[in-house]
mmCIF file with all atom_site columns, C-alpha atoms and ligand atoms in Angstrom:
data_model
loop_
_atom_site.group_PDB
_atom_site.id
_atom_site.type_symbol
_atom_site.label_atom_id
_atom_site.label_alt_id
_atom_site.label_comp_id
_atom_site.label_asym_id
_atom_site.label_entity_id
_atom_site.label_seq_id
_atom_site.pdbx_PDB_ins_code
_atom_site.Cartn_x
_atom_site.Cartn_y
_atom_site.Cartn_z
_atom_site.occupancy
_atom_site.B_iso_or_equiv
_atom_site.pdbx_formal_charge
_atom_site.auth_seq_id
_atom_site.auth_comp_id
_atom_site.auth_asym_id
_atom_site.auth_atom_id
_atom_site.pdbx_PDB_model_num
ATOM   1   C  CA  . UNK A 1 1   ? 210.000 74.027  285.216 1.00 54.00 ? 138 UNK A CA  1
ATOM   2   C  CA  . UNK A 1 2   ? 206.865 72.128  286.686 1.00 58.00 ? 139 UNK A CA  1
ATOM   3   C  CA  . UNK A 1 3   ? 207.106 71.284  290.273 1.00 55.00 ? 140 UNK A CA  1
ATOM   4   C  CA  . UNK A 1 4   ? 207.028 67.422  290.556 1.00 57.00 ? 141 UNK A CA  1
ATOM   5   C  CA  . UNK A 1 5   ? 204.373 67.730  293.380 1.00 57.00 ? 142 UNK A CA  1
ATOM   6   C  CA  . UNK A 1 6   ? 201.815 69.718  291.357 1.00 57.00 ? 143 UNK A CA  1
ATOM   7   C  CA  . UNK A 1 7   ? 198.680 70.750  293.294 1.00 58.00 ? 144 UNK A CA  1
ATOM   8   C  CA  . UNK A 1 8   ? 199.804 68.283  296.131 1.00 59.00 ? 145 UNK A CA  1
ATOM   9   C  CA  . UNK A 1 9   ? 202.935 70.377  296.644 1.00 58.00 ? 146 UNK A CA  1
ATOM   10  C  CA  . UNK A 1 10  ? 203.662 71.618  300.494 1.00 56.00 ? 147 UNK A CA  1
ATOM   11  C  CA  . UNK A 1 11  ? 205.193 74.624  299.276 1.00 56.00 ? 148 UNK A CA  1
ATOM   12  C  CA  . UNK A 1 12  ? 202.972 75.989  297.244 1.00 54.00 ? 149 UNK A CA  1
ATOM   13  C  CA  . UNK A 1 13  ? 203.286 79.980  297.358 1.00 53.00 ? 150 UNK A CA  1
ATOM   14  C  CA  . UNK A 1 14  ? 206.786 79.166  298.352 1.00 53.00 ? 151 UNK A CA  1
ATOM   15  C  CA  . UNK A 1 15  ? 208.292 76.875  295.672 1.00 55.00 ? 152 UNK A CA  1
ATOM   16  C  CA  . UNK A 1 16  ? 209.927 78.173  293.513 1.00 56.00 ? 153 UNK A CA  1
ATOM   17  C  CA  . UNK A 1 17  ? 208.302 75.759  290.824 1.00 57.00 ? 154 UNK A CA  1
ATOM   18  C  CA  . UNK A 1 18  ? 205.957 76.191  288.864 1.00 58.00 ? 155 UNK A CA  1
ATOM   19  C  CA  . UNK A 1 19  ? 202.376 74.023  289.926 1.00 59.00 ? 156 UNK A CA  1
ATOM   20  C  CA  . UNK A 1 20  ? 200.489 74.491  286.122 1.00 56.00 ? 157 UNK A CA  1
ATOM   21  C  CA  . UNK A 1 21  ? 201.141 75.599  282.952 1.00 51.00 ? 158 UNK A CA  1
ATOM   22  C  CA  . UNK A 1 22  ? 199.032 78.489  282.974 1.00 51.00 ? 159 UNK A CA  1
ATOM   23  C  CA  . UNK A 1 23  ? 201.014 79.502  286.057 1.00 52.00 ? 160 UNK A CA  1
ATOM   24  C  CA  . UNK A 1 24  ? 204.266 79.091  284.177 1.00 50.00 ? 161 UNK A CA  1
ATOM   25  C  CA  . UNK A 1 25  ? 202.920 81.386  281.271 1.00 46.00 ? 162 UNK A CA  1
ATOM   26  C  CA  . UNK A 1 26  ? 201.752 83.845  283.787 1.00 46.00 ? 163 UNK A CA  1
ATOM   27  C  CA  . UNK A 1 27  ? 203.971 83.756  286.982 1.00 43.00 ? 164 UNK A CA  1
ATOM   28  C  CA  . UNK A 1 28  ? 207.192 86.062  285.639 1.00 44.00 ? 165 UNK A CA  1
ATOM   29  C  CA  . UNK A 1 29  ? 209.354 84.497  289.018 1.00 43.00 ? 166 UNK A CA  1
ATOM   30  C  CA  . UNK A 1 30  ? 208.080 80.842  288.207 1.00 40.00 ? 167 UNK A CA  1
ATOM   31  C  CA  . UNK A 1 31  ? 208.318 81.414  284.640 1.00 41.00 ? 168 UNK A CA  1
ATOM   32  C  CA  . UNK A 1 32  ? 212.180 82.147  284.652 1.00 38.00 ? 169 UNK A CA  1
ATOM   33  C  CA  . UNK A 1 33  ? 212.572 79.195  286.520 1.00 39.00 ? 170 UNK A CA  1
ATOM   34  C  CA  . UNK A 1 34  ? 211.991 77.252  283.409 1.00 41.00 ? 171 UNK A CA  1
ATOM   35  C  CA  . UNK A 1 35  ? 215.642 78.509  282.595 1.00 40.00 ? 172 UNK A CA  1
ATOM   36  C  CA  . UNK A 1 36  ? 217.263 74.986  284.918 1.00 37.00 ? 173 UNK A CA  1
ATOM   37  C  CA  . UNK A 1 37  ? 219.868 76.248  287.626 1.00 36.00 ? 174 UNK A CA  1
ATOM   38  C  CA  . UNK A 1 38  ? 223.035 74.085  286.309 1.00 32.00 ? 175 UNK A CA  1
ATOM   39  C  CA  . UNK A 1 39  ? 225.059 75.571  283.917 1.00 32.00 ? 176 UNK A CA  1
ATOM   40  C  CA  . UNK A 1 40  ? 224.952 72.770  281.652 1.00 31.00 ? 177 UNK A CA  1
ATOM   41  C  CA  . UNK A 1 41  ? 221.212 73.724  280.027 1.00 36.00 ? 178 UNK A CA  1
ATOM   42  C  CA  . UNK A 1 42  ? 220.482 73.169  277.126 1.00 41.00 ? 179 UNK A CA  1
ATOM   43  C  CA  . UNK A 1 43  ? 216.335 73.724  277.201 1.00 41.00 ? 180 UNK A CA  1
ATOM   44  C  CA  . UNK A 1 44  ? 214.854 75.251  274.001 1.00 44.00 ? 181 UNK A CA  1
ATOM   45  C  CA  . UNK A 1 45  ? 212.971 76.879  276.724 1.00 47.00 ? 182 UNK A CA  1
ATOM   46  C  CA  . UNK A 1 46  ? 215.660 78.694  278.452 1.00 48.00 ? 183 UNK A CA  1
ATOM   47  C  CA  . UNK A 1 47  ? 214.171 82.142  278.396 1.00 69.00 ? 184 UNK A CA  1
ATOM   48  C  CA  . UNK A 1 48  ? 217.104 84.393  279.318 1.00 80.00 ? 185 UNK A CA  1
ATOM   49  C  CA  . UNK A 1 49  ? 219.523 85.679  276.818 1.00 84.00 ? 186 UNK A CA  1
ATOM   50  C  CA  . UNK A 1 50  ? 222.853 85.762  278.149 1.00 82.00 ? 187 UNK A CA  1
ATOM   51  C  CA  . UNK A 1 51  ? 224.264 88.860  279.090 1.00 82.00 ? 188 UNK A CA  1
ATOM   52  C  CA  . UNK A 1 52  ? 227.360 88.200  276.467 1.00 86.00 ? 189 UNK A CA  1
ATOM   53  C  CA  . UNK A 1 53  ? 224.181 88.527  273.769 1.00 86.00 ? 190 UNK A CA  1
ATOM   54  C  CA  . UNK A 1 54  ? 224.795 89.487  270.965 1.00 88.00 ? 191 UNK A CA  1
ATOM   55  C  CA  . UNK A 1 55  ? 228.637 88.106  271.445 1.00 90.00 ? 192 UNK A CA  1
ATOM   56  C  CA  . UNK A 1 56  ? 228.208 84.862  272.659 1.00 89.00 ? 193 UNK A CA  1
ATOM   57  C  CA  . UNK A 1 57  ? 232.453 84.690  272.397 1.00 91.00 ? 194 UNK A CA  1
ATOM   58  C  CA  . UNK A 1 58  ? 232.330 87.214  275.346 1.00 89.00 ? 195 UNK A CA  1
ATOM   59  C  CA  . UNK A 1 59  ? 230.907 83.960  277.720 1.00 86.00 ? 196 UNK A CA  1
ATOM   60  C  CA  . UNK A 1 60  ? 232.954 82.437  280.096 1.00 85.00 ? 197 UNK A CA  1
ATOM   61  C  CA  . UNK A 1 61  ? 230.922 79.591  280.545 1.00 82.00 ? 198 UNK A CA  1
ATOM   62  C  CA  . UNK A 1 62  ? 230.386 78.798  276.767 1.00 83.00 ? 199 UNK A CA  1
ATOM   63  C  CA  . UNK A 1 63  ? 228.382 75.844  275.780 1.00 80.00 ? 200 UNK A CA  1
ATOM   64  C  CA  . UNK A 1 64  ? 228.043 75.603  279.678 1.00 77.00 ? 201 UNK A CA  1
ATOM   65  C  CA  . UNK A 1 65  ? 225.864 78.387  279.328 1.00 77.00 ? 202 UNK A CA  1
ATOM   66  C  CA  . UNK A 1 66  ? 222.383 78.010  281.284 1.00 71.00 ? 203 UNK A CA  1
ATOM   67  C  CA  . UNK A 1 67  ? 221.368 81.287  279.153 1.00 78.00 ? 204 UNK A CA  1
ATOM   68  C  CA  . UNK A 1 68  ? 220.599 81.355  275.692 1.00 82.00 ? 205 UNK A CA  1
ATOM   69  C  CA  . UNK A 1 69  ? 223.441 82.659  273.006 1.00 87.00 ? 206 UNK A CA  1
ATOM   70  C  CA  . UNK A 1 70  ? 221.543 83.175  270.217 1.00 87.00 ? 207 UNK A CA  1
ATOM   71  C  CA  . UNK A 1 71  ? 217.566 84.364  269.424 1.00 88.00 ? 208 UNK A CA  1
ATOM   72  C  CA  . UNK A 1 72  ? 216.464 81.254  267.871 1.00 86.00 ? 209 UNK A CA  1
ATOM   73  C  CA  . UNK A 1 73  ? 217.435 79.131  271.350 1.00 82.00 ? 210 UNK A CA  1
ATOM   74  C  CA  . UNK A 1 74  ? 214.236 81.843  272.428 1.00 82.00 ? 211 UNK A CA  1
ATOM   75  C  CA  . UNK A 1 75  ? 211.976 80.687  269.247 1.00 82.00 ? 212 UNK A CA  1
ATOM   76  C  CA  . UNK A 1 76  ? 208.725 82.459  269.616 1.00 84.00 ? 213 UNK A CA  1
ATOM   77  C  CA  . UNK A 1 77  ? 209.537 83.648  273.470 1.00 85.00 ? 214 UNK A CA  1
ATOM   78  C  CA  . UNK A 1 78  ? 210.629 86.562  271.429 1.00 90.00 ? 215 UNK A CA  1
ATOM   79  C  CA  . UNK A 1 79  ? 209.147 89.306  268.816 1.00 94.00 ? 216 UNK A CA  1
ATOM   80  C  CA  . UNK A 1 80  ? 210.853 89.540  265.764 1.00 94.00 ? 217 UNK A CA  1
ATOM   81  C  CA  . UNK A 1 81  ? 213.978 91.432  265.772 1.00 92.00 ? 218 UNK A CA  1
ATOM   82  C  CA  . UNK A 1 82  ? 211.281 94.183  263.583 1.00 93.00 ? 219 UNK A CA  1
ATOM   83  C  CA  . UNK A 1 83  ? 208.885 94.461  265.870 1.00 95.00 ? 220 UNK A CA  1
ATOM   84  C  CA  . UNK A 1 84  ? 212.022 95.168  269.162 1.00 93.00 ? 221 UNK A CA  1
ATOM   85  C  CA  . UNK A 1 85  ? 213.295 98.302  266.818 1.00 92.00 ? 222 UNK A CA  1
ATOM   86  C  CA  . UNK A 1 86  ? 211.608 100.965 268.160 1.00 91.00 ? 223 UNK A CA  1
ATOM   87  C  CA  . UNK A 1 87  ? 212.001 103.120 264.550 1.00 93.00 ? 224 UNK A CA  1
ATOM   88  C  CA  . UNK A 1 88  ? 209.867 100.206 263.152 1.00 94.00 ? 225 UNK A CA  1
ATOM   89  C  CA  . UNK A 1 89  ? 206.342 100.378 265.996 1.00 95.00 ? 226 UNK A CA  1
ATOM   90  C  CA  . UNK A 1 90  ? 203.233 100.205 264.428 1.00 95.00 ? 227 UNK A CA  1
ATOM   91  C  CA  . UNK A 1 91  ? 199.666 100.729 266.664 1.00 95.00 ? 228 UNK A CA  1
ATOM   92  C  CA  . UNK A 1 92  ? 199.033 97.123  265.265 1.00 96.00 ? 229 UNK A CA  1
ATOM   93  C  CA  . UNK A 1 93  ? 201.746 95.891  267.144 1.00 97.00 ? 230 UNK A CA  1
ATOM   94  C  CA  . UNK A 1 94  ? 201.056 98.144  270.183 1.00 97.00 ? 231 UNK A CA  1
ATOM   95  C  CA  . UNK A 1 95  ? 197.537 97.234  270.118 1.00 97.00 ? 232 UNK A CA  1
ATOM   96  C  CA  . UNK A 1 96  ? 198.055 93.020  269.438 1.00 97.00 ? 233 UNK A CA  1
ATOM   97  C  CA  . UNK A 1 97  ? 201.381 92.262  270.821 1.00 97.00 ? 234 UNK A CA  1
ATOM   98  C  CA  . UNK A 1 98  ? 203.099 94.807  273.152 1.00 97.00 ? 235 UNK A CA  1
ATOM   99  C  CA  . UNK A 1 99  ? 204.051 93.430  276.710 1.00 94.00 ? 236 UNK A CA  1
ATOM   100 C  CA  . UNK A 1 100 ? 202.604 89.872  276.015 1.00 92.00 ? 237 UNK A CA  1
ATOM   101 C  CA  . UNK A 1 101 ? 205.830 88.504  276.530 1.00 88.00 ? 238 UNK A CA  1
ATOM   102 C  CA  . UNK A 1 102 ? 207.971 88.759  279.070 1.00 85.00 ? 239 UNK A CA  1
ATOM   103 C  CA  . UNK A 1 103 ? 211.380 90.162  279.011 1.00 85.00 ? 240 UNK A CA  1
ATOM   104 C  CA  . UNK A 1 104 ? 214.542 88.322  277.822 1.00 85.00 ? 241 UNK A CA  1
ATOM   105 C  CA  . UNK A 1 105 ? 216.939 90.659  279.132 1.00 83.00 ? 242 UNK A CA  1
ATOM   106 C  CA  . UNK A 1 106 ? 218.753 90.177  282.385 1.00 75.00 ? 243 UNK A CA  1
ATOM   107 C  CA  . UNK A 1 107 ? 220.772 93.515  281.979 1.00 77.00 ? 244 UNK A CA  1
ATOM   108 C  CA  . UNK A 1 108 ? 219.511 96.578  283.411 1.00 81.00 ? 245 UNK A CA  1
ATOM   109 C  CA  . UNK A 1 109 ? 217.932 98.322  280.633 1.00 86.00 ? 246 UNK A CA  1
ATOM   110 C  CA  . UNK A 1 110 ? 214.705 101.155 280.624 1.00 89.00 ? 247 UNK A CA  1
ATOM   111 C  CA  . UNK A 1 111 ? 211.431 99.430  280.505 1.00 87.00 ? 248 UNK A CA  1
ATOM   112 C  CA  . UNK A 1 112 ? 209.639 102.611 279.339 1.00 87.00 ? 249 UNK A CA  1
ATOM   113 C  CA  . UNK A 1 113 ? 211.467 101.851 275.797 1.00 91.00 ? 250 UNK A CA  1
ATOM   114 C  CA  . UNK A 1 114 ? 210.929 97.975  276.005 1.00 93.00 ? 251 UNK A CA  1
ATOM   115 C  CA  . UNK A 1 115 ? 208.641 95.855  274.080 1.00 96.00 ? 252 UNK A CA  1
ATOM   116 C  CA  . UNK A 1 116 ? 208.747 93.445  276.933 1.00 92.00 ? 253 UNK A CA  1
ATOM   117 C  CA  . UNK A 1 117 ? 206.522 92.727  280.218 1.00 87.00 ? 254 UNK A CA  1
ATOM   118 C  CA  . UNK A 1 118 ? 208.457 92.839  283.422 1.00 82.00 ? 255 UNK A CA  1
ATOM   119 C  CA  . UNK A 1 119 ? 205.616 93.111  286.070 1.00 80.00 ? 256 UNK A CA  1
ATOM   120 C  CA  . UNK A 1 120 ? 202.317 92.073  286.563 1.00 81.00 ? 257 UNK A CA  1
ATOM   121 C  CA  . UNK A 1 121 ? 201.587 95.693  286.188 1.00 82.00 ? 258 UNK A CA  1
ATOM   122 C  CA  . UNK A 1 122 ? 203.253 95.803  282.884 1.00 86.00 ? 259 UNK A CA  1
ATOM   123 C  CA  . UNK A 1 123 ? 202.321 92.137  281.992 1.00 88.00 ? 260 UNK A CA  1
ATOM   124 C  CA  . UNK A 1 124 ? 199.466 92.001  278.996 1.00 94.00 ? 261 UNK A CA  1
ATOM   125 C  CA  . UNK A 1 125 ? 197.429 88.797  277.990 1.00 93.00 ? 262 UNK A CA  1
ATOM   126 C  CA  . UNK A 1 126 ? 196.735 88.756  274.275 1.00 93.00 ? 263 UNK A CA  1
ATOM   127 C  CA  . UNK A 1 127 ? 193.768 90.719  274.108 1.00 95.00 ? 264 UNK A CA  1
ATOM   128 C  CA  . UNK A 1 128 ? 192.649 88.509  271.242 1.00 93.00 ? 265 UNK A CA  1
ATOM   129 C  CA  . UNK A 1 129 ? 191.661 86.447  274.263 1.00 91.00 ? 266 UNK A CA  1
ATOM   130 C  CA  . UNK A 1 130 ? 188.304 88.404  274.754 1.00 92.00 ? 267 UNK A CA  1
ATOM   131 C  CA  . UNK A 1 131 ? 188.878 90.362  278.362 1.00 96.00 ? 268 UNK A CA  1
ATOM   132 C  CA  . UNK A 1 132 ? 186.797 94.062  278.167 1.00 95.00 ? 269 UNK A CA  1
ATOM   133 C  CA  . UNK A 1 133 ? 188.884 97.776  278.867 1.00 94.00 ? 270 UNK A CA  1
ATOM   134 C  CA  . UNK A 1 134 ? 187.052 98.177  282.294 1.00 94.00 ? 271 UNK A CA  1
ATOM   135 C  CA  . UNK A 1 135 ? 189.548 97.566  285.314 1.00 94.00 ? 272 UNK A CA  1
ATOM   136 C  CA  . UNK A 1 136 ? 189.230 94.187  287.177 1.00 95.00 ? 273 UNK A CA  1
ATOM   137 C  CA  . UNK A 1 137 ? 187.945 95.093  290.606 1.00 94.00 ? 274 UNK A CA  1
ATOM   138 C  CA  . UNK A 1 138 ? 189.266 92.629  292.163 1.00 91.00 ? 275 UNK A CA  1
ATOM   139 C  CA  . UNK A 1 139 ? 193.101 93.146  290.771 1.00 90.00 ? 276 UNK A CA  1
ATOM   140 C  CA  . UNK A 1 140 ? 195.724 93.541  293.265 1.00 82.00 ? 277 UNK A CA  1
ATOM   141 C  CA  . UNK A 1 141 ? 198.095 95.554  291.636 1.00 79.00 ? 278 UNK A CA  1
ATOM   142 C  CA  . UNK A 1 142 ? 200.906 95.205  293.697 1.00 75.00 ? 279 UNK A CA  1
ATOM   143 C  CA  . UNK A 1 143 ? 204.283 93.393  293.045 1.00 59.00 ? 280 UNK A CA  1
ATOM   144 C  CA  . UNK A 1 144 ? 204.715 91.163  294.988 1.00 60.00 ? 281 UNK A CA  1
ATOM   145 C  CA  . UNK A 1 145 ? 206.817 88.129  293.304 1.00 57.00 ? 282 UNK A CA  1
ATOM   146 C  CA  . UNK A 1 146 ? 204.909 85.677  296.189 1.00 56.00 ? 283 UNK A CA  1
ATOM   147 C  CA  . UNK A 1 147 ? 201.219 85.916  294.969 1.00 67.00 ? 284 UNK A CA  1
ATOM   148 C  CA  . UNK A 1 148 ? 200.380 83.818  291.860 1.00 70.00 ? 285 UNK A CA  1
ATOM   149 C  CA  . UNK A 1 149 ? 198.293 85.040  289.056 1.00 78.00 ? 286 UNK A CA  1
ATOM   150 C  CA  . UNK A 1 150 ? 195.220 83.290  290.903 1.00 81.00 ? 287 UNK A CA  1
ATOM   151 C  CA  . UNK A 1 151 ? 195.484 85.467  294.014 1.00 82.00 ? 288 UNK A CA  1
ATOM   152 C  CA  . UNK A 1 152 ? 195.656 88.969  292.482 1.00 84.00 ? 289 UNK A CA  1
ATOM   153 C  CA  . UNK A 1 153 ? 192.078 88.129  290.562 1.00 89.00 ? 290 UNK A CA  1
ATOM   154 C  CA  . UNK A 1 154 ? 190.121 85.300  291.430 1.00 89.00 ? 291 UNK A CA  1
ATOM   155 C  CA  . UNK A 1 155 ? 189.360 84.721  288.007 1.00 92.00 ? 292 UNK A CA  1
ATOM   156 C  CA  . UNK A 1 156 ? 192.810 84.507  287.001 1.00 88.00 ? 293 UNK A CA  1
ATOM   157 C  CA  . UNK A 1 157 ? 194.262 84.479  283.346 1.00 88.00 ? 294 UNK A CA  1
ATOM   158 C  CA  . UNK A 1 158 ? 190.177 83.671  281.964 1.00 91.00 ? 295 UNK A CA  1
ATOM   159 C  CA  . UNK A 1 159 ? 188.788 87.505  283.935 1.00 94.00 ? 296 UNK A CA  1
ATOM   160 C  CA  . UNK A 1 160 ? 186.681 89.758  281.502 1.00 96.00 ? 297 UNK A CA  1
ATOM   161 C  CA  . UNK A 1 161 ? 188.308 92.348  283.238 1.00 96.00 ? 298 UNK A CA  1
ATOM   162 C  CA  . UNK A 1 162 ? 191.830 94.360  282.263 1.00 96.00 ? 299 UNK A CA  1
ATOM   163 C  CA  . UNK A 1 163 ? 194.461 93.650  284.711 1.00 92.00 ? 300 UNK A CA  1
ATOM   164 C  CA  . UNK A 1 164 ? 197.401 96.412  285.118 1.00 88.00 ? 301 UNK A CA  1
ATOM   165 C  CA  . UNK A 1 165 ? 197.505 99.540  283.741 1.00 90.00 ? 302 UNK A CA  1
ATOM   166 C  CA  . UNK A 1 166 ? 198.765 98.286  280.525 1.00 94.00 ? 303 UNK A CA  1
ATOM   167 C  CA  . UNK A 1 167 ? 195.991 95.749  279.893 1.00 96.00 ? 304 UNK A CA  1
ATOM   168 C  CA  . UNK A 1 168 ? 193.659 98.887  280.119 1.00 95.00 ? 305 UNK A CA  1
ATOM   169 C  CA  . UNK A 1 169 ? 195.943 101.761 278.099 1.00 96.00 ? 306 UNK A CA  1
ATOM   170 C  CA  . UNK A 1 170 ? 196.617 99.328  275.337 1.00 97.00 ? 307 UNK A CA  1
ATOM   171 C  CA  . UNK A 1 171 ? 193.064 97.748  275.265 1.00 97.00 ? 308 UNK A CA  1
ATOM   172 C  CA  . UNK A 1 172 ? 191.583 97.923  271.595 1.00 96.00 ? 309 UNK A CA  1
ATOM   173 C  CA  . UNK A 1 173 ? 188.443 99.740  272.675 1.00 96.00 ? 310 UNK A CA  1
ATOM   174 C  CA  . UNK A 1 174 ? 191.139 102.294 274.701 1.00 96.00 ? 311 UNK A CA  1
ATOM   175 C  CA  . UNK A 1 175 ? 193.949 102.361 272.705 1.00 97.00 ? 312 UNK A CA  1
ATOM   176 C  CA  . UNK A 1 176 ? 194.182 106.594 271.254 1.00 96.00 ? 313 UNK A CA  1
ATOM   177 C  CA  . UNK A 1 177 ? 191.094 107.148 272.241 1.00 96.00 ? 314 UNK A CA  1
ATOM   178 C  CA  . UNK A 1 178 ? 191.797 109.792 274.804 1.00 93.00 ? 315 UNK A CA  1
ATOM   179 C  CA  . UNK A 1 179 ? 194.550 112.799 274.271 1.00 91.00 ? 316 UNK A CA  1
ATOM   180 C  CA  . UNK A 1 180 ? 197.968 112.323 275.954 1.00 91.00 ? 317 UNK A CA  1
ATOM   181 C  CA  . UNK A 1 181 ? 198.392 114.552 279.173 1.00 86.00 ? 318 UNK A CA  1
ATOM   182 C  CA  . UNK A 1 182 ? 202.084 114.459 278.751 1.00 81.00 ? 319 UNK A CA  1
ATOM   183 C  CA  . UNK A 1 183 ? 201.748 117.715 275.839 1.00 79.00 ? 320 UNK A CA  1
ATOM   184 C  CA  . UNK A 1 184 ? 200.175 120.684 276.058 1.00 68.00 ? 321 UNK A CA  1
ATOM   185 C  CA  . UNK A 1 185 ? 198.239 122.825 273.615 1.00 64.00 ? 322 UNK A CA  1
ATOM   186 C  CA  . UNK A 1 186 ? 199.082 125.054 271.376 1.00 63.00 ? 323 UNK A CA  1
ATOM   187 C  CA  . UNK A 1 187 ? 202.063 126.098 269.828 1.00 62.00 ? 324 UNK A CA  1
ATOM   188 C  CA  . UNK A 1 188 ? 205.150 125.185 272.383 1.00 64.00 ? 325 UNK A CA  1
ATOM   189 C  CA  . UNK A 1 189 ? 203.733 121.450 273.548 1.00 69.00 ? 326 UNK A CA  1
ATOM   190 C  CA  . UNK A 1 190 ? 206.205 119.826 275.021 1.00 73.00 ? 327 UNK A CA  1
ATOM   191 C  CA  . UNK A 1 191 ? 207.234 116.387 272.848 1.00 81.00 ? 328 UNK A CA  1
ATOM   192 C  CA  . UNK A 1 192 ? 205.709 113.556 274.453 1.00 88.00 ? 329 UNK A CA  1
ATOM   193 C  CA  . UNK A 1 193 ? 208.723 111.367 276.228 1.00 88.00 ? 330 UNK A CA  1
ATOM   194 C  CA  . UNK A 1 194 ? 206.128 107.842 275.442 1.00 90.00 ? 331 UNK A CA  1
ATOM   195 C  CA  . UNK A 1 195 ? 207.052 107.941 271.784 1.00 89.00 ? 332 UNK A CA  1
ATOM   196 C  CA  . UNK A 1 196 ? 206.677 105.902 270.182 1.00 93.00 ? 333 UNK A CA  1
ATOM   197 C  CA  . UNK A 1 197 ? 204.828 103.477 273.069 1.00 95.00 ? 334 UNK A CA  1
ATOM   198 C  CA  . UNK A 1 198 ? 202.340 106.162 274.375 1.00 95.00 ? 335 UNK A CA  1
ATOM   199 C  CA  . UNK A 1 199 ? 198.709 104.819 273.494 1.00 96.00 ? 336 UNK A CA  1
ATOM   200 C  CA  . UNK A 1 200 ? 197.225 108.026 273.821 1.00 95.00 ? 337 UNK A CA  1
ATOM   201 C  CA  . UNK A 1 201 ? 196.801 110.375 271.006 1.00 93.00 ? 338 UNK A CA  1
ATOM   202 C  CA  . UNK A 1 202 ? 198.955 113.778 270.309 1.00 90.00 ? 339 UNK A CA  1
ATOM   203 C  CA  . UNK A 1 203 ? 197.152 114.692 267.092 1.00 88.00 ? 340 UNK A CA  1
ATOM   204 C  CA  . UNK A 1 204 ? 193.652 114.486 265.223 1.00 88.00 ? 341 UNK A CA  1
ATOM   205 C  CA  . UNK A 1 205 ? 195.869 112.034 262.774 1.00 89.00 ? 342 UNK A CA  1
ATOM   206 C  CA  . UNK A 1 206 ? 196.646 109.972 265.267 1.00 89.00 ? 343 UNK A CA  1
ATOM   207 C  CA  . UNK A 1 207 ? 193.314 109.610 267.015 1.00 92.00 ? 344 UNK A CA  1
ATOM   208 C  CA  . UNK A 1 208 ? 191.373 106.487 266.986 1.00 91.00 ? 345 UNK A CA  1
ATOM   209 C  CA  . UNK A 1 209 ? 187.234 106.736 267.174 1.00 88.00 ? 346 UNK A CA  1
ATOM   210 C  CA  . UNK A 1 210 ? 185.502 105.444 270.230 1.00 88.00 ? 347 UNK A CA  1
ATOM   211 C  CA  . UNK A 1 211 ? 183.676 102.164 269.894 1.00 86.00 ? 348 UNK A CA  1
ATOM   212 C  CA  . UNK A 1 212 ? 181.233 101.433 272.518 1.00 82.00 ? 349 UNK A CA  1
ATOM   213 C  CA  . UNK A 1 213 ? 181.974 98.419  274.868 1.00 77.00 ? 350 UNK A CA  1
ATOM   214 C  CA  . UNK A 1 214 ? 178.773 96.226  275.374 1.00 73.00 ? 351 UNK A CA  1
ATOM   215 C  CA  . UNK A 1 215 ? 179.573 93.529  278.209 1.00 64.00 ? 352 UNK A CA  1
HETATM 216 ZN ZN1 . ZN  B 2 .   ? 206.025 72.968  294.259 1.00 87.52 ? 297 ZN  B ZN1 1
HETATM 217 ZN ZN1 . ZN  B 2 .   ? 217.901 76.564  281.132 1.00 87.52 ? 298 ZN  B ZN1 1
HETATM 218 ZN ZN1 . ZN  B 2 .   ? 226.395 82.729  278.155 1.00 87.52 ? 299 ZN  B ZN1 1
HETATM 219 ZN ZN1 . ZN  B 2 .   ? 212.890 94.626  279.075 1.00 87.52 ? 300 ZN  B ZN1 1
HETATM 220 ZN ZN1 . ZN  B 2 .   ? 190.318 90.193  287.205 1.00 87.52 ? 301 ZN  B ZN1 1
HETATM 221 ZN ZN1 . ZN  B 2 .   ? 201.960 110.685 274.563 1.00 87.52 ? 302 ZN  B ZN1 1
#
């Protein structure tokens, strides 16, 4: 939800509002605010499914509902129900798509095995928007739900830098370049517990070449 004050607002930091719409596609606290706070929503931008999902019967507050019932309420807030199945990951999808949306699920679920962002840290912009592999130096990589987008990187959402560790691991020039630390050589390696997210390599099959980055 925009806050009615926009830039003029005296809470700012504080509100729980959103002030722009880049902050709303950025800000994960602001964002779910989008989702109203009576129970009689019915936003096709709600962006919570409700924790009765995938049986919407199991609601007590039915068409009261402020959380979505069904996927398509979600439209493209979502992947496709392929590209969630973790039998069905391909490095296209880890490479294009993975964490550049942020997570529908209010349950408490492990975020190693979701497709989902839930953090700044975890957060990825599309990488199709130009930014290089090389960390931002001027990313503040803690969590804190108070500082906006803005004040972890002065450049924001437009920075030719990688924010969080995922913007970097999953960076096309990055992605299976370098060997996974998680198995060992030889004979007994130990089974990498990233699979089928890691975006490092485990084999010469698996390994991508490295392309040099020019700035
Ligand atoms: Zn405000
Ligand atoms: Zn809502
Ligand atoms: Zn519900
Ligand atoms: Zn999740
Ligand atoms: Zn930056
Ligand atoms: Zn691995």
């Amino acid at each position: 939800m925009l806050c009615r004050f926009g830039d003029n607002c005296p809470l700012m930091m504080d509100c729980p509002f959103a002030h722009s719409k880049t902050e709303l596609l950025v800000h994960p606290a602001k964002f779910k605010t989008r989702c109203c706070d009576s129970f009689k929503c019915f936003d096709d931008n709600c962006c919570f499914l409700c924790g009765s999902y995938p049986n919407p019967s199991n609601c007590p507050y039915g068409t009261r509902c402020r959380f979505a019932h069904r996927r398509q309420e979600l439209g493209n807030l979502l992947f496709r129900p392929s590209e969630e199945n973790v039998q069905e990951i391909t490095d296209e999808f880890l490479i294009l798509k993975y964490k550049t949306k942020w997570c529908p699920h209010l349950y408490q679920h492990n975020w190693t095995y979701c497709v989902y962002a839930h953090n700044y840290q975890d957060y990825r912009r599309n990488p199709q928007v130009g930014y290089g592999p090389v960390p931002c130096p001027f990313w503040d990589p803690r969590d804190t739900a108070k500082s906006s987008y803005n004040d972890r990187c002065k450049f924001g959402a437009q920075c030719p830098f990688s924010h969080g560790s995922k913007e970097r691991a999953y960076h096309p020039l990055n992605f299976k370049v370098s060997t996974c630390q998680d198995i060992g050589p030889g004979e007994d390696r130990a089974e990498c517990t990233r699979e089928p997210f890691c975006a490092f390599y485990h084999n010469d099959l698996d390994k991508r070449p490295i392309v040099p980055h020019v700035m």
